[in-house]
Amino acid sequence: MSQPTYVVGHQQPDTDSITAAISYARLKQQQGRNAVAARAGEINPETAFVLDRWAREPPAHLESGRDKQLILVDHNEYSQAVEGANAATVTEVLDHHRIGDLTTSEPIHFYTEPVGSTATLVFEQYAAADVELDSQTAGLLLSGLLSDTVVCRSPTTTEKDRVAAEELAAIAGVEQEAYGKELLAEKSKLGEKSPREMVVADFKAFEFGDSHVGIGQIETVDPDQVLSQQAAVLAAMDELVEERGFDLLVLLVTDLLAEESTALLAGSKTDVVAAAFETTINDRTVSLSGVMSRKKQVVPPLEKALTAE
Ligand code: MN
Ligand code: MN
């Protein structure tokens, strides 16, 4: 058989990355491709709940993408990809984020749309290929979709996501709102996480102009669990700034019920956050009313402010 193609999501994988990798690899296999679902990091507790609920094994851990064939799902930037991705052959991208720095030597399939989840795009690929979705795969995709869109409440949610969620819930045999609430409860379980683990659990690095920026996010129905430990969390952020040379480190603590975020700040360029959001910094935090989406509401203004310098 030909060399396998690994279908892999971003580092610090979330539920959308994992479920998209499993489901998209399955579609490719049904089309006769030697595709293998993979992951670029540890499974988070919410995703563990989802895999258990839909009786699927976690994808294989890909230590390095070097000299491998890769299909990237749920990301397209080297700074977020599996180690060695810049020395891999990327044959395809399926994503819903901004376009980053990917370059290839051959023409490739590149599917991106500004929808709420990669799961929505995988759902559409099944329809386009006329391949039937079994209830487990539908359950996985529904989980990725509801997790990324905060049960279709995030401003990233589009009509396509709503249509996909409805069909996926029907195939999976669950009620969307009730299942979504179960997922949110899992997402909010911080358990015994140390401040450092809270910062890096859902973390992405970016290059904005010549600035190295890290943005973590904690989505929770109980923000006080994090904010009551603010000093310890900020100390963990300072450590990370030192170790990885970030110019700016932002931790979004997103209140899923109030639909707002508190951002904790570290690094030498925190002033740019005040400028980007036209707000003031108090005690290394800013309140961001109505902000739920890192991708749509935080990355663009920060990138703009940092590249305008
Ligand atoms: Mn993701
Ligand atoms: Mn996603």
PDB file of C-alpha atoms and ligand atoms in Angstrom:
ATOM      1  CA  MET A   1       0.000   0.000   0.000  1.00  0.00           C
ATOM      2  CA  SER A   2       1.041   3.573  -0.615  1.00  0.00           C
ATOM      3  CA  GLN A   3       2.602   5.719   2.096  1.00  0.00           C
ATOM      4  CA  PRO A   4      -0.056   6.770   4.610  1.00  0.00           C
ATOM      5  CA  THR A   5      -1.404  10.299   4.687  1.00  0.00           C
ATOM      6  CA  TYR A   6      -1.890  11.570   8.236  1.00  0.00           C
ATOM      7  CA  VAL A   7      -4.950  13.715   8.862  1.00  0.00           C
ATOM      8  CA  VAL A   8      -3.942  15.944  11.737  1.00  0.00           C
ATOM      9  CA  GLY A   9      -5.218  18.998  13.621  1.00  0.00           C
ATOM     10  CA  HIS A  10      -3.323  21.639  15.579  1.00  0.00           C
ATOM     11  CA  GLN A  11      -1.171  21.348  18.716  1.00  0.00           C
ATOM     12  CA  GLN A  12      -3.036  21.454  22.041  1.00  0.00           C
ATOM     13  CA  PRO A  13      -5.829  19.760  20.078  1.00  0.00           C
ATOM     14  CA  ASP A  14      -9.414  20.672  20.843  1.00  0.00           C
ATOM     15  CA  THR A  15     -12.525  18.640  20.140  1.00  0.00           C
ATOM     16  CA  ASP A  16     -12.930  20.108  16.636  1.00  0.00           C
ATOM     17  CA  SER A  17      -9.355  19.151  15.653  1.00  0.00           C
ATOM     18  CA  ILE A  18      -9.690  15.591  16.935  1.00  0.00           C
ATOM     19  CA  THR A  19     -13.170  14.840  15.615  1.00  0.00           C
ATOM     20  CA  ALA A  20     -12.384  16.419  12.228  1.00  0.00           C
ATOM     21  CA  ALA A  21      -9.224  14.290  11.939  1.00  0.00           C
ATOM     22  CA  ILE A  22     -11.064  11.057  12.730  1.00  0.00           C
ATOM     23  CA  SER A  23     -14.044  11.788  10.485  1.00  0.00           C
ATOM     24  CA  TYR A  24     -12.091  13.176   7.557  1.00  0.00           C
ATOM     25  CA  ALA A  25      -9.644  10.242   7.649  1.00  0.00           C
ATOM     26  CA  ARG A  26     -12.659   7.923   7.547  1.00  0.00           C
ATOM     27  CA  LEU A  27     -14.044   9.689   4.460  1.00  0.00           C
ATOM     28  CA  LYS A  28     -10.675   9.404   2.710  1.00  0.00           C
ATOM     29  CA  GLN A  29     -10.495   5.694   3.617  1.00  0.00           C
ATOM     30  CA  GLN A  30     -13.946   5.134   2.114  1.00  0.00           C
ATOM     31  CA  GLN A  31     -12.616   6.721  -1.048  1.00  0.00           C
ATOM     32  CA  GLY A  32      -9.779   4.209  -1.113  1.00  0.00           C
ATOM     33  CA  ARG A  33      -7.031   6.428   0.314  1.00  0.00           C
ATOM     34  CA  ASN A  34      -4.510   5.192   2.859  1.00  0.00           C
ATOM     35  CA  ALA A  35      -5.454   7.870   5.406  1.00  0.00           C
ATOM     36  CA  VAL A  36      -4.696   7.692   9.129  1.00  0.00           C
ATOM     37  CA  ALA A  37      -6.247   9.963  11.767  1.00  0.00           C
ATOM     38  CA  ALA A  38      -3.582  11.564  13.957  1.00  0.00           C
ATOM     39  CA  ARG A  39      -3.216  14.115  16.741  1.00  0.00           C
ATOM     40  CA  ALA A  40      -0.515  16.670  17.524  1.00  0.00           C
ATOM     41  CA  GLY A  41      -0.814  16.548  21.319  1.00  0.00           C
ATOM     42  CA  GLU A  42      -2.657  15.277  24.348  1.00  0.00           C
ATOM     43  CA  ILE A  43      -6.429  14.764  24.392  1.00  0.00           C
ATOM     44  CA  ASN A  44      -8.227  17.306  26.593  1.00  0.00           C
ATOM     45  CA  PRO A  45     -10.923  16.223  29.090  1.00  0.00           C
ATOM     46  CA  GLU A  46     -13.815  17.461  26.949  1.00  0.00           C
ATOM     47  CA  THR A  47     -12.534  15.467  23.962  1.00  0.00           C
ATOM     48  CA  ALA A  48     -12.001  12.390  26.149  1.00  0.00           C
ATOM     49  CA  PHE A  49     -15.660  12.645  27.149  1.00  0.00           C
ATOM     50  CA  VAL A  50     -16.677  12.913  23.465  1.00  0.00           C
ATOM     51  CA  LEU A  51     -14.578   9.911  22.348  1.00  0.00           C
ATOM     52  CA  ASP A  52     -16.008   7.854  25.160  1.00  0.00           C
ATOM     53  CA  ARG A  53     -19.591   8.975  24.419  1.00  0.00           C
ATOM     54  CA  TRP A  54     -19.269   7.958  20.742  1.00  0.00           C
ATOM     55  CA  ALA A  55     -17.134   4.879  21.401  1.00  0.00           C
ATOM     56  CA  ARG A  56     -14.077   5.882  19.375  1.00  0.00           C
ATOM     57  CA  GLU A  57     -10.384   5.481  20.135  1.00  0.00           C
ATOM     58  CA  PRO A  58      -8.191   8.594  20.194  1.00  0.00           C
ATOM     59  CA  PRO A  59      -6.171   9.041  16.989  1.00  0.00           C
ATOM     60  CA  ALA A  60      -2.513   8.021  16.991  1.00  0.00           C
ATOM     61  CA  HIS A  61      -0.094  10.592  18.402  1.00  0.00           C
ATOM     62  CA  LEU A  62       2.076  11.945  15.590  1.00  0.00           C
ATOM     63  CA  GLU A  63       5.403  12.921  17.159  1.00  0.00           C
ATOM     64  CA  SER A  64       6.736  14.597  14.028  1.00  0.00           C
ATOM     65  CA  GLY A  65       5.423  15.516  10.598  1.00  0.00           C
ATOM     66  CA  ARG A  66       8.890  15.457   9.065  1.00  0.00           C
ATOM     67  CA  ASP A  67       8.981  13.687   5.648  1.00  0.00           C
ATOM     68  CA  LYS A  68       5.356  12.580   6.056  1.00  0.00           C
ATOM     69  CA  GLN A  69       2.311  13.281   3.939  1.00  0.00           C
ATOM     70  CA  LEU A  70      -0.159  15.430   5.859  1.00  0.00           C
ATOM     71  CA  ILE A  71      -3.704  16.690   5.516  1.00  0.00           C
ATOM     72  CA  LEU A  72      -4.064  19.629   7.907  1.00  0.00           C
ATOM     73  CA  VAL A  73      -7.465  20.105   9.507  1.00  0.00           C
ATOM     74  CA  ASP A  74      -8.577  22.981  11.751  1.00  0.00           C
ATOM     75  CA  HIS A  75      -5.369  25.018  11.211  1.00  0.00           C
ATOM     76  CA  ASN A  76      -2.998  26.102   8.454  1.00  0.00           C
ATOM     77  CA  GLU A  77      -0.115  27.861  10.233  1.00  0.00           C
ATOM     78  CA  TYR A  78       3.235  26.228  10.940  1.00  0.00           C
ATOM     79  CA  SER A  79       3.368  27.831  14.407  1.00  0.00           C
ATOM     80  CA  GLN A  80       0.304  25.741  15.361  1.00  0.00           C
ATOM     81  CA  ALA A  81       1.090  22.566  13.431  1.00  0.00           C
ATOM     82  CA  VAL A  82       2.734  19.334  14.528  1.00  0.00           C
ATOM     83  CA  GLU A  83       6.512  19.617  14.932  1.00  0.00           C
ATOM     84  CA  GLY A  84       8.284  19.105  11.575  1.00  0.00           C
ATOM     85  CA  ALA A  85       5.247  20.128   9.485  1.00  0.00           C
ATOM     86  CA  ASN A  86       7.418  22.554   7.519  1.00  0.00           C
ATOM     87  CA  ALA A  87       9.436  19.534   6.337  1.00  0.00           C
ATOM     88  CA  ALA A  88       6.309  17.518   5.431  1.00  0.00           C
ATOM     89  CA  THR A  89       4.361  17.223   2.199  1.00  0.00           C
ATOM     90  CA  VAL A  90       1.035  18.894   2.882  1.00  0.00           C
ATOM     91  CA  THR A  91      -1.455  17.570   0.329  1.00  0.00           C
ATOM     92  CA  GLU A  92      -4.599  19.221   1.591  1.00  0.00           C
ATOM     93  CA  VAL A  93      -5.978  21.761   4.080  1.00  0.00           C
ATOM     94  CA  LEU A  94      -9.505  21.841   5.495  1.00  0.00           C
ATOM     95  CA  ASP A  95      -9.926  24.798   7.832  1.00  0.00           C
ATOM     96  CA  HIS A  96     -11.934  27.750   9.123  1.00  0.00           C
ATOM     97  CA  HIS A  97      -9.190  30.098  10.366  1.00  0.00           C
ATOM     98  CA  ARG A  98      -7.269  33.007   8.911  1.00  0.00           C
ATOM     99  CA  ILE A  99      -4.691  32.062   6.282  1.00  0.00           C
ATOM    100  CA  GLY A 100      -1.191  31.901   7.734  1.00  0.00           C
ATOM    101  CA  ASP A 101       2.200  31.082   6.347  1.00  0.00           C
ATOM    102  CA  LEU A 102       1.770  27.729   4.596  1.00  0.00           C
ATOM    103  CA  THR A 103       3.747  27.359   1.385  1.00  0.00           C
ATOM    104  CA  THR A 104       3.968  24.245  -0.813  1.00  0.00           C
ATOM    105  CA  SER A 105       6.014  23.155  -3.805  1.00  0.00           C
ATOM    106  CA  GLU A 106       3.105  21.366  -5.509  1.00  0.00           C
ATOM    107  CA  PRO A 107      -0.492  22.479  -6.075  1.00  0.00           C
ATOM    108  CA  ILE A 108      -2.749  21.272  -3.245  1.00  0.00           C
ATOM    109  CA  HIS A 109      -6.417  21.083  -2.237  1.00  0.00           C
ATOM    110  CA  PHE A 110      -7.114  24.028   0.030  1.00  0.00           C
ATOM    111  CA  TYR A 111     -10.609  24.304   1.464  1.00  0.00           C
ATOM    112  CA  THR A 112     -11.323  27.094   3.896  1.00  0.00           C
ATOM    113  CA  GLU A 113     -14.517  28.888   4.743  1.00  0.00           C
ATOM    114  CA  PRO A 114     -15.293  31.306   7.573  1.00  0.00           C
ATOM    115  CA  VAL A 115     -17.738  28.932   9.260  1.00  0.00           C
ATOM    116  CA  GLY A 116     -17.985  28.032  12.951  1.00  0.00           C
ATOM    117  CA  SER A 117     -16.131  24.719  12.893  1.00  0.00           C
ATOM    118  CA  THR A 118     -14.034  22.401  10.743  1.00  0.00           C
ATOM    119  CA  ALA A 119     -16.676  19.770  11.553  1.00  0.00           C
ATOM    120  CA  THR A 120     -19.121  21.758   9.404  1.00  0.00           C
ATOM    121  CA  LEU A 121     -16.724  21.516   6.454  1.00  0.00           C
ATOM    122  CA  VAL A 122     -16.178  17.772   6.978  1.00  0.00           C
ATOM    123  CA  PHE A 123     -19.961  17.338   7.044  1.00  0.00           C
ATOM    124  CA  GLU A 124     -20.150  19.115   3.680  1.00  0.00           C
ATOM    125  CA  GLN A 125     -17.345  16.960   2.251  1.00  0.00           C
ATOM    126  CA  TYR A 126     -19.313  13.812   3.135  1.00  0.00           C
ATOM    127  CA  ALA A 127     -22.344  15.256   1.338  1.00  0.00           C
ATOM    128  CA  ALA A 128     -20.282  16.269  -1.695  1.00  0.00           C
ATOM    129  CA  ALA A 129     -18.752  12.782  -1.906  1.00  0.00           C
ATOM    130  CA  ASP A 130     -22.155  11.169  -1.319  1.00  0.00           C
ATOM    131  CA  VAL A 131     -20.739   9.054   1.537  1.00  0.00           C
ATOM    132  CA  GLU A 132     -23.167   8.183   4.287  1.00  0.00           C
ATOM    133  CA  LEU A 133     -22.536   9.342   7.854  1.00  0.00           C
ATOM    134  CA  ASP A 134     -22.959   6.679  10.540  1.00  0.00           C
ATOM    135  CA  SER A 135     -24.368   7.784  13.897  1.00  0.00           C
ATOM    136  CA  GLN A 136     -20.980   7.667  15.679  1.00  0.00           C
ATOM    137  CA  THR A 137     -19.243   9.846  13.103  1.00  0.00           C
ATOM    138  CA  ALA A 138     -22.205  12.228  13.136  1.00  0.00           C
ATOM    139  CA  GLY A 139     -21.953  12.371  16.946  1.00  0.00           C
ATOM    140  CA  LEU A 140     -18.251  13.194  16.734  1.00  0.00           C
ATOM    141  CA  LEU A 141     -18.797  15.946  14.168  1.00  0.00           C
ATOM    142  CA  LEU A 142     -21.709  17.380  16.128  1.00  0.00           C
ATOM    143  CA  SER A 143     -19.414  17.535  19.171  1.00  0.00           C
ATOM    144  CA  GLY A 144     -16.715  19.432  17.274  1.00  0.00           C
ATOM    145  CA  LEU A 145     -19.294  21.836  15.897  1.00  0.00           C
ATOM    146  CA  LEU A 146     -21.052  22.516  19.212  1.00  0.00           C
ATOM    147  CA  SER A 147     -17.753  22.806  21.081  1.00  0.00           C
ATOM    148  CA  ASP A 148     -16.292  25.380  18.662  1.00  0.00           C
ATOM    149  CA  THR A 149     -19.491  27.420  18.388  1.00  0.00           C
ATOM    150  CA  VAL A 150     -20.449  27.206  22.091  1.00  0.00           C
ATOM    151  CA  VAL A 151     -23.653  25.400  21.054  1.00  0.00           C
ATOM    152  CA  CYS A 152     -24.230  27.805  18.138  1.00  0.00           C
ATOM    153  CA  ARG A 153     -24.010  30.878  20.400  1.00  0.00           C
ATOM    154  CA  SER A 154     -20.582  32.181  19.367  1.00  0.00           C
ATOM    155  CA  PRO A 155     -20.562  35.057  16.831  1.00  0.00           C
ATOM    156  CA  THR A 156     -18.567  32.708  14.563  1.00  0.00           C
ATOM    157  CA  THR A 157     -21.720  30.619  13.994  1.00  0.00           C
ATOM    158  CA  THR A 158     -23.118  30.728  10.442  1.00  0.00           C
ATOM    159  CA  GLU A 159     -26.277  29.432   8.819  1.00  0.00           C
ATOM    160  CA  LYS A 160     -24.245  26.500   7.442  1.00  0.00           C
ATOM    161  CA  ASP A 161     -23.301  25.502  10.985  1.00  0.00           C
ATOM    162  CA  ARG A 162     -26.930  25.573  12.113  1.00  0.00           C
ATOM    163  CA  VAL A 163     -28.011  23.412   9.183  1.00  0.00           C
ATOM    164  CA  ALA A 164     -25.164  20.954   9.765  1.00  0.00           C
ATOM    165  CA  ALA A 165     -25.854  20.783  13.520  1.00  0.00           C
ATOM    166  CA  GLU A 166     -29.485  19.965  12.930  1.00  0.00           C
ATOM    167  CA  GLU A 167     -28.733  17.169  10.465  1.00  0.00           C
ATOM    168  CA  LEU A 168     -25.884  15.756  12.546  1.00  0.00           C
ATOM    169  CA  ALA A 169     -28.013  15.695  15.706  1.00  0.00           C
ATOM    170  CA  ALA A 170     -30.739  13.838  13.817  1.00  0.00           C
ATOM    171  CA  ILE A 171     -28.291  11.213  12.496  1.00  0.00           C
ATOM    172  CA  ALA A 172     -26.578  10.885  15.885  1.00  0.00           C
ATOM    173  CA  GLY A 173     -29.953  10.577  17.613  1.00  0.00           C
ATOM    174  CA  VAL A 174     -29.412  13.279  20.238  1.00  0.00           C
ATOM    175  CA  GLU A 175     -31.141  16.511  21.123  1.00  0.00           C
ATOM    176  CA  GLN A 176     -28.802  19.349  20.206  1.00  0.00           C
ATOM    177  CA  GLU A 177     -29.351  21.719  23.154  1.00  0.00           C
ATOM    178  CA  ALA A 178     -29.311  18.984  25.806  1.00  0.00           C
ATOM    179  CA  TYR A 179     -26.184  17.362  24.374  1.00  0.00           C
ATOM    180  CA  GLY A 180     -24.577  20.790  23.950  1.00  0.00           C
ATOM    181  CA  LYS A 181     -25.105  21.590  27.624  1.00  0.00           C
ATOM    182  CA  GLU A 182     -23.448  18.297  28.611  1.00  0.00           C
ATOM    183  CA  LEU A 183     -20.460  19.293  26.485  1.00  0.00           C
ATOM    184  CA  LEU A 184     -20.220  22.784  27.997  1.00  0.00           C
ATOM    185  CA  ALA A 185     -20.223  21.272  31.472  1.00  0.00           C
ATOM    186  CA  GLU A 186     -17.275  19.029  30.462  1.00  0.00           C
ATOM    187  CA  LYS A 187     -15.451  21.994  28.925  1.00  0.00           C
ATOM    188  CA  SER A 188     -15.835  23.950  32.169  1.00  0.00           C
ATOM    189  CA  LYS A 189     -14.348  21.255  34.386  1.00  0.00           C
ATOM    190  CA  LEU A 190     -10.985  22.676  35.290  1.00  0.00           C
ATOM    191  CA  GLY A 191     -10.459  20.011  37.918  1.00  0.00           C
ATOM    192  CA  GLU A 192      -7.038  19.944  39.466  1.00  0.00           C
ATOM    193  CA  LYS A 193      -5.295  22.025  36.831  1.00  0.00           C
ATOM    194  CA  SER A 194      -2.344  24.112  37.935  1.00  0.00           C
ATOM    195  CA  PRO A 195      -2.280  27.792  36.861  1.00  0.00           C
ATOM    196  CA  ARG A 196       0.261  26.889  34.186  1.00  0.00           C
ATOM    197  CA  GLU A 197      -1.929  24.089  32.844  1.00  0.00           C
ATOM    198  CA  MET A 198      -4.854  26.506  32.689  1.00  0.00           C
ATOM    199  CA  VAL A 199      -2.822  28.905  30.540  1.00  0.00           C
ATOM    200  CA  VAL A 200      -1.568  26.332  28.033  1.00  0.00           C
ATOM    201  CA  ALA A 201      -4.566  23.981  27.845  1.00  0.00           C
ATOM    202  CA  ASP A 202      -6.056  25.780  24.827  1.00  0.00           C
ATOM    203  CA  PHE A 203      -3.172  27.841  23.540  1.00  0.00           C
ATOM    204  CA  LYS A 204      -2.123  29.221  20.158  1.00  0.00           C
ATOM    205  CA  ALA A 205       1.008  31.044  19.053  1.00  0.00           C
ATOM    206  CA  PHE A 206       1.043  33.676  16.324  1.00  0.00           C
ATOM    207  CA  GLU A 207       3.545  35.877  14.507  1.00  0.00           C
ATOM    208  CA  PHE A 208       2.022  39.337  14.074  1.00  0.00           C
ATOM    209  CA  GLY A 209       4.534  41.482  12.220  1.00  0.00           C
ATOM    210  CA  ASP A 210       7.730  40.917  14.195  1.00  0.00           C
ATOM    211  CA  SER A 211       5.888  40.204  17.428  1.00  0.00           C
ATOM    212  CA  HIS A 212       5.644  36.727  18.941  1.00  0.00           C
ATOM    213  CA  VAL A 213       2.194  36.460  20.501  1.00  0.00           C
ATOM    214  CA  GLY A 214       0.528  33.701  22.514  1.00  0.00           C
ATOM    215  CA  ILE A 215      -3.219  33.598  23.139  1.00  0.00           C
ATOM    216  CA  GLY A 216      -4.748  31.085  25.521  1.00  0.00           C
ATOM    217  CA  GLN A 217      -8.434  30.694  26.217  1.00  0.00           C
ATOM    218  CA  ILE A 218     -10.436  29.173  29.052  1.00  0.00           C
ATOM    219  CA  GLU A 219     -14.123  28.779  28.260  1.00  0.00           C
ATOM    220  CA  THR A 220     -16.141  28.257  31.390  1.00  0.00           C
ATOM    221  CA  VAL A 221     -19.514  28.765  33.035  1.00  0.00           C
ATOM    222  CA  ASP A 222     -17.670  29.693  36.250  1.00  0.00           C
ATOM    223  CA  PRO A 223     -14.902  32.266  35.537  1.00  0.00           C
ATOM    224  CA  ASP A 224     -14.272  32.853  39.236  1.00  0.00           C
ATOM    225  CA  GLN A 225     -12.592  29.453  39.378  1.00  0.00           C
ATOM    226  CA  VAL A 226      -9.785  31.089  37.391  1.00  0.00           C
ATOM    227  CA  LEU A 227     -10.060  34.747  38.357  1.00  0.00           C
ATOM    228  CA  SER A 228      -9.906  33.991  42.074  1.00  0.00           C
ATOM    229  CA  GLN A 229      -6.340  32.738  41.417  1.00  0.00           C
ATOM    230  CA  GLN A 230      -5.371  35.720  39.289  1.00  0.00           C
ATOM    231  CA  ALA A 231      -1.977  36.384  40.892  1.00  0.00           C
ATOM    232  CA  ALA A 232      -0.855  32.759  40.450  1.00  0.00           C
ATOM    233  CA  VAL A 233      -2.128  32.648  36.868  1.00  0.00           C
ATOM    234  CA  LEU A 234      -0.279  35.881  36.000  1.00  0.00           C
ATOM    235  CA  ALA A 235       2.904  34.475  37.562  1.00  0.00           C
ATOM    236  CA  ALA A 236       2.560  31.365  35.382  1.00  0.00           C
ATOM    237  CA  MET A 237       2.110  33.637  32.358  1.00  0.00           C
ATOM    238  CA  ASP A 238       5.269  35.610  33.244  1.00  0.00           C
ATOM    239  CA  GLU A 239       7.179  32.329  33.364  1.00  0.00           C
ATOM    240  CA  LEU A 240       5.913  31.364  29.930  1.00  0.00           C
ATOM    241  CA  VAL A 241       6.909  34.772  28.524  1.00  0.00           C
ATOM    242  CA  GLU A 242      10.444  34.206  29.813  1.00  0.00           C
ATOM    243  CA  GLU A 243      10.727  30.654  28.512  1.00  0.00           C
ATOM    244  CA  ARG A 244       9.278  31.116  25.055  1.00  0.00           C
ATOM    245  CA  GLY A 245      10.153  34.736  24.351  1.00  0.00           C
ATOM    246  CA  PHE A 246       6.637  36.054  23.866  1.00  0.00           C
ATOM    247  CA  ASP A 247       6.266  39.815  23.339  1.00  0.00           C
ATOM    248  CA  LEU A 248       2.648  39.505  24.378  1.00  0.00           C
ATOM    249  CA  LEU A 249       0.751  36.776  26.162  1.00  0.00           C
ATOM    250  CA  VAL A 250      -3.020  36.973  26.528  1.00  0.00           C
ATOM    251  CA  LEU A 251      -5.229  34.610  28.479  1.00  0.00           C
ATOM    252  CA  LEU A 252      -8.924  34.956  27.676  1.00  0.00           C
ATOM    253  CA  VAL A 253     -11.184  33.808  30.453  1.00  0.00           C
ATOM    254  CA  THR A 254     -14.483  33.515  28.627  1.00  0.00           C
ATOM    255  CA  ASP A 255     -17.740  33.418  30.544  1.00  0.00           C
ATOM    256  CA  LEU A 256     -19.948  31.239  28.334  1.00  0.00           C
ATOM    257  CA  LEU A 257     -23.163  32.321  30.008  1.00  0.00           C
ATOM    258  CA  ALA A 258     -22.498  36.060  30.263  1.00  0.00           C
ATOM    259  CA  GLU A 259     -20.920  36.021  26.750  1.00  0.00           C
ATOM    260  CA  GLU A 260     -17.935  38.143  27.755  1.00  0.00           C
ATOM    261  CA  SER A 261     -14.241  37.661  28.443  1.00  0.00           C
ATOM    262  CA  THR A 262     -11.677  38.901  30.913  1.00  0.00           C
ATOM    263  CA  ALA A 263      -8.189  39.012  29.413  1.00  0.00           C
ATOM    264  CA  LEU A 264      -5.114  38.589  31.610  1.00  0.00           C
ATOM    265  CA  LEU A 265      -1.942  40.061  30.130  1.00  0.00           C
ATOM    266  CA  ALA A 266       1.804  39.423  30.219  1.00  0.00           C
ATOM    267  CA  GLY A 267       4.855  40.453  28.178  1.00  0.00           C
ATOM    268  CA  SER A 268       6.413  43.749  27.133  1.00  0.00           C
ATOM    269  CA  LYS A 269       3.709  44.743  24.626  1.00  0.00           C
ATOM    270  CA  THR A 270       0.578  44.618  26.786  1.00  0.00           C
ATOM    271  CA  ASP A 271      -0.165  48.287  25.966  1.00  0.00           C
ATOM    272  CA  VAL A 272      -1.158  47.232  22.493  1.00  0.00           C
ATOM    273  CA  VAL A 273      -4.187  45.433  23.958  1.00  0.00           C
ATOM    274  CA  ALA A 274      -5.533  48.681  25.368  1.00  0.00           C
ATOM    275  CA  ALA A 275      -5.095  50.315  21.962  1.00  0.00           C
ATOM    276  CA  ALA A 276      -6.577  47.379  20.020  1.00  0.00           C
ATOM    277  CA  PHE A 277      -9.739  47.236  22.116  1.00  0.00           C
ATOM    278  CA  GLU A 278      -9.915  50.953  22.979  1.00  0.00           C
ATOM    279  CA  THR A 279     -10.036  50.162  26.641  1.00  0.00           C
ATOM    280  CA  THR A 280      -7.921  50.579  29.748  1.00  0.00           C
ATOM    281  CA  ILE A 281      -5.825  47.993  31.551  1.00  0.00           C
ATOM    282  CA  ASN A 282      -6.455  47.561  35.254  1.00  0.00           C
ATOM    283  CA  ASP A 283      -4.153  45.379  37.279  1.00  0.00           C
ATOM    284  CA  ARG A 284      -2.993  43.544  34.095  1.00  0.00           C
ATOM    285  CA  THR A 285      -6.539  42.678  33.063  1.00  0.00           C
ATOM    286  CA  VAL A 286      -9.072  44.054  30.591  1.00  0.00           C
ATOM    287  CA  SER A 287     -12.802  43.350  30.385  1.00  0.00           C
ATOM    288  CA  LEU A 288     -14.004  42.524  26.904  1.00  0.00           C
ATOM    289  CA  SER A 289     -17.760  42.684  26.783  1.00  0.00           C
ATOM    290  CA  GLY A 290     -19.352  40.498  24.080  1.00  0.00           C
ATOM    291  CA  VAL A 291     -16.034  38.818  23.229  1.00  0.00           C
ATOM    292  CA  MET A 292     -16.221  35.017  22.933  1.00  0.00           C
ATOM    293  CA  SER A 293     -14.137  34.164  19.877  1.00  0.00           C
ATOM    294  CA  ARG A 294     -10.338  34.287  19.864  1.00  0.00           C
ATOM    295  CA  LYS A 295     -10.289  33.824  16.111  1.00  0.00           C
ATOM    296  CA  LYS A 296     -12.871  36.382  15.135  1.00  0.00           C
ATOM    297  CA  GLN A 297     -12.785  38.994  17.893  1.00  0.00           C
ATOM    298  CA  VAL A 298      -9.270  38.905  19.360  1.00  0.00           C
ATOM    299  CA  VAL A 299      -6.762  37.845  16.694  1.00  0.00           C
ATOM    300  CA  PRO A 300      -7.775  40.485  14.065  1.00  0.00           C
ATOM    301  CA  PRO A 301      -7.571  43.605  16.299  1.00  0.00           C
ATOM    302  CA  LEU A 302      -4.311  42.449  17.921  1.00  0.00           C
ATOM    303  CA  GLU A 303      -2.727  41.642  14.577  1.00  0.00           C
ATOM    304  CA  LYS A 304      -3.820  45.003  13.217  1.00  0.00           C
ATOM    305  CA  ALA A 305      -2.458  46.905  16.216  1.00  0.00           C
ATOM    306  CA  LEU A 306       0.868  45.043  16.156  1.00  0.00           C
ATOM    307  CA  THR A 307       1.479  45.275  12.421  1.00  0.00           C
ATOM    308  CA  ALA A 308       0.582  48.970  12.396  1.00  0.00           C
ATOM    309  CA  GLU A 309       3.393  49.751  14.825  1.00  0.00           C
TER     310      GLU A 309
HETATM  311 MN    MN B   1      -9.375  24.150  16.916  1.00  0.00          MN
HETATM  312 MN    MN B   2     -12.118  24.627  14.861  1.00  0.00          MN
END
